[in-house]
Amino acid sequence: MTILAPEDIRRQAAALGPWFHNIDLCGVATAPEHFLGDYPAVKWRRFAHALPADLRGKTVLDIGCNGGFYSIEMKRRGAARVLAIDIDEDYLRQARFAAQVVGLDIEFARLSVYDVAALDERFDVVLFLGVLYHLRHPLLALDLIRDHVVRDLFVCQSMQRGDPAEERFAEDYPFWETAIFEGRGFPRMAFIEHRYAGDCTNWWIPNRACTAAMLRSAGFAIDSNPEEEVFVCRPGPVERRNAVYPARPRERRNGAAA
């Protein structure tokens, strides 16, 4: 562990900014003026109880780790191994620095959610927090996560908008039945053509029913919904088509990927 003086932490954190994760680095806040307040700690406090308090011996994959807040929390719960991935190198630099300052051994890799099959490994806990709505192909991402990296727990959080109601619908309806699409609890996801909240990577915003339906469609069984945007799931029956790309890990030839 490298011991840094508060002024050095503050200087290096500022150089790595702006931060989306407000992380307490030995008394230095990385995003003290965050528009959501003490984020993501304020979110974490609402669903932290739904995850195992003791992760000793467990492996964790944090997909879209951003500045590393949740990876740090998993390691603080004793996880034997935490692998944090993100496609944004700026976020990875922040997360590496945060882990270094707090003295936690976390692995980092630049990897897209669409390429998780390349890990060729399943993890006891997979976090997918604040990523879904940034993806052009969100259901494909869920399919790939289910097919390739989840062993036990999958924790998914997505920004949601619209009516939070959920209703029970039949598995099929005749072609001329249209009223169901106006139901307040029907799964819906809004497409953002340009930007939302100034962010051009906000592509889709589901309602609560849609998030749940997508998770079930991808082959997850929902254990709990401890916070309005958070779903804790486990692998369930796969009653859907396989993910179209890649359908399975690349075949290995002579110990190397084909």
PDB file of N, CA, C and O in Angstrom, residues 44 55 68-79 104 106:
ATOM      1  N   TRP A  44     -25.981   2.701  -2.791  1.00  0.00           N
ATOM      2  CA  TRP A  44     -25.487   1.469  -2.179  1.00  0.00           C
ATOM      3  C   TRP A  44     -26.144   1.193  -0.836  1.00  0.00           C
ATOM      4  O   TRP A  44     -26.500   0.055  -0.523  1.00  0.00           O
ATOM      5  N   LEU A  55     -18.006 -12.261   1.887  1.00  0.00           N
ATOM      6  CA  LEU A  55     -17.690 -12.789   0.563  1.00  0.00           C
ATOM      7  C   LEU A  55     -16.363 -13.548   0.546  1.00  0.00           C
ATOM      8  O   LEU A  55     -15.789 -13.765  -0.523  1.00  0.00           O
ATOM      9  N   GLY A  68     -14.736   2.595  -9.570  1.00  0.00           N
ATOM     10  CA  GLY A  68     -14.359   1.491  -8.701  1.00  0.00           C
ATOM     11  C   GLY A  68     -15.062   1.412  -7.360  1.00  0.00           C
ATOM     12  O   GLY A  68     -14.698   0.579  -6.521  1.00  0.00           O
ATOM     13  N   PHE A  69     -16.086   2.223  -7.134  1.00  0.00           N
ATOM     14  CA  PHE A  69     -16.752   2.227  -5.831  1.00  0.00           C
ATOM     15  C   PHE A  69     -17.237   0.841  -5.427  1.00  0.00           C
ATOM     16  O   PHE A  69     -16.963   0.366  -4.310  1.00  0.00           O
ATOM     17  N   TYR A  70     -17.969   0.167  -6.314  1.00  0.00           N
ATOM     18  CA  TYR A  70     -18.560  -1.122  -5.934  1.00  0.00           C
ATOM     19  C   TYR A  70     -17.498  -2.222  -5.842  1.00  0.00           C
ATOM     20  O   TYR A  70     -17.622  -3.134  -5.007  1.00  0.00           O
ATOM     21  N   SER A  71     -16.469  -2.158  -6.661  1.00  0.00           N
ATOM     22  CA  SER A  71     -15.375  -3.122  -6.547  1.00  0.00           C
ATOM     23  C   SER A  71     -14.721  -3.018  -5.175  1.00  0.00           C
ATOM     24  O   SER A  71     -14.405  -4.031  -4.536  1.00  0.00           O
ATOM     25  N   ILE A  72     -14.517  -1.799  -4.720  1.00  0.00           N
ATOM     26  CA  ILE A  72     -13.938  -1.579  -3.393  1.00  0.00           C
ATOM     27  C   ILE A  72     -14.836  -2.155  -2.309  1.00  0.00           C
ATOM     28  O   ILE A  72     -14.368  -2.822  -1.371  1.00  0.00           O
ATOM     29  N   GLU A  73     -16.148  -1.936  -2.426  1.00  0.00           N
ATOM     30  CA  GLU A  73     -17.072  -2.463  -1.421  1.00  0.00           C
ATOM     31  C   GLU A  73     -17.061  -3.990  -1.405  1.00  0.00           C
ATOM     32  O   GLU A  73     -17.169  -4.606  -0.337  1.00  0.00           O
ATOM     33  N   MET A  74     -16.950  -4.616  -2.570  1.00  0.00           N
ATOM     34  CA  MET A  74     -16.900  -6.076  -2.618  1.00  0.00           C
ATOM     35  C   MET A  74     -15.625  -6.598  -1.957  1.00  0.00           C
ATOM     36  O   MET A  74     -15.638  -7.608  -1.236  1.00  0.00           O
ATOM     37  N   LYS A  75     -14.528  -5.931  -2.205  1.00  0.00           N
ATOM     38  CA  LYS A  75     -13.267  -6.352  -1.586  1.00  0.00           C
ATOM     39  C   LYS A  75     -13.303  -6.128  -0.076  1.00  0.00           C
ATOM     40  O   LYS A  75     -12.771  -6.939   0.702  1.00  0.00           O
ATOM     41  N   ARG A  76     -13.962  -5.071   0.362  1.00  0.00           N
ATOM     42  CA  ARG A  76     -14.094  -4.822   1.799  1.00  0.00           C
ATOM     43  C   ARG A  76     -14.938  -5.887   2.478  1.00  0.00           C
ATOM     44  O   ARG A  76     -14.825  -6.085   3.704  1.00  0.00           O
ATOM     45  N   ARG A  77     -15.778  -6.569   1.703  1.00  0.00           N
ATOM     46  CA  ARG A  77     -16.567  -7.670   2.276  1.00  0.00           C
ATOM     47  C   ARG A  77     -15.799  -8.986   2.233  1.00  0.00           C
ATOM     48  O   ARG A  77     -16.359 -10.039   2.531  1.00  0.00           O
ATOM     49  N   GLY A  78     -14.544  -8.918   1.857  1.00  0.00           N
ATOM     50  CA  GLY A  78     -13.689 -10.093   1.954  1.00  0.00           C
ATOM     51  C   GLY A  78     -13.578 -10.938   0.706  1.00  0.00           C
ATOM     52  O   GLY A  78     -13.040 -12.058   0.771  1.00  0.00           O
ATOM     53  N   ALA A  79     -14.073 -10.465  -0.444  1.00  0.00           N
ATOM     54  CA  ALA A  79     -14.003 -11.260  -1.668  1.00  0.00           C
ATOM     55  C   ALA A  79     -12.560 -11.683  -1.941  1.00  0.00           C
ATOM     56  O   ALA A  79     -11.628 -10.886  -1.842  1.00  0.00           O
ATOM     57  N   LEU A 104      -6.340  -1.829  -1.484  1.00  0.00           N
ATOM     58  CA  LEU A 104      -7.053  -3.074  -1.764  1.00  0.00           C
ATOM     59  C   LEU A 104      -6.568  -3.683  -3.077  1.00  0.00           C
ATOM     60  O   LEU A 104      -6.348  -2.972  -4.068  1.00  0.00           O
ATOM     61  N   ILE A 106      -7.278  -5.264  -6.215  1.00  0.00           N
ATOM     62  CA  ILE A 106      -8.351  -5.445  -7.190  1.00  0.00           C
ATOM     63  C   ILE A 106      -7.724  -5.527  -8.575  1.00  0.00           C
ATOM     64  O   ILE A 106      -6.818  -4.751  -8.899  1.00  0.00           O
TER      65      ILE A 106
END
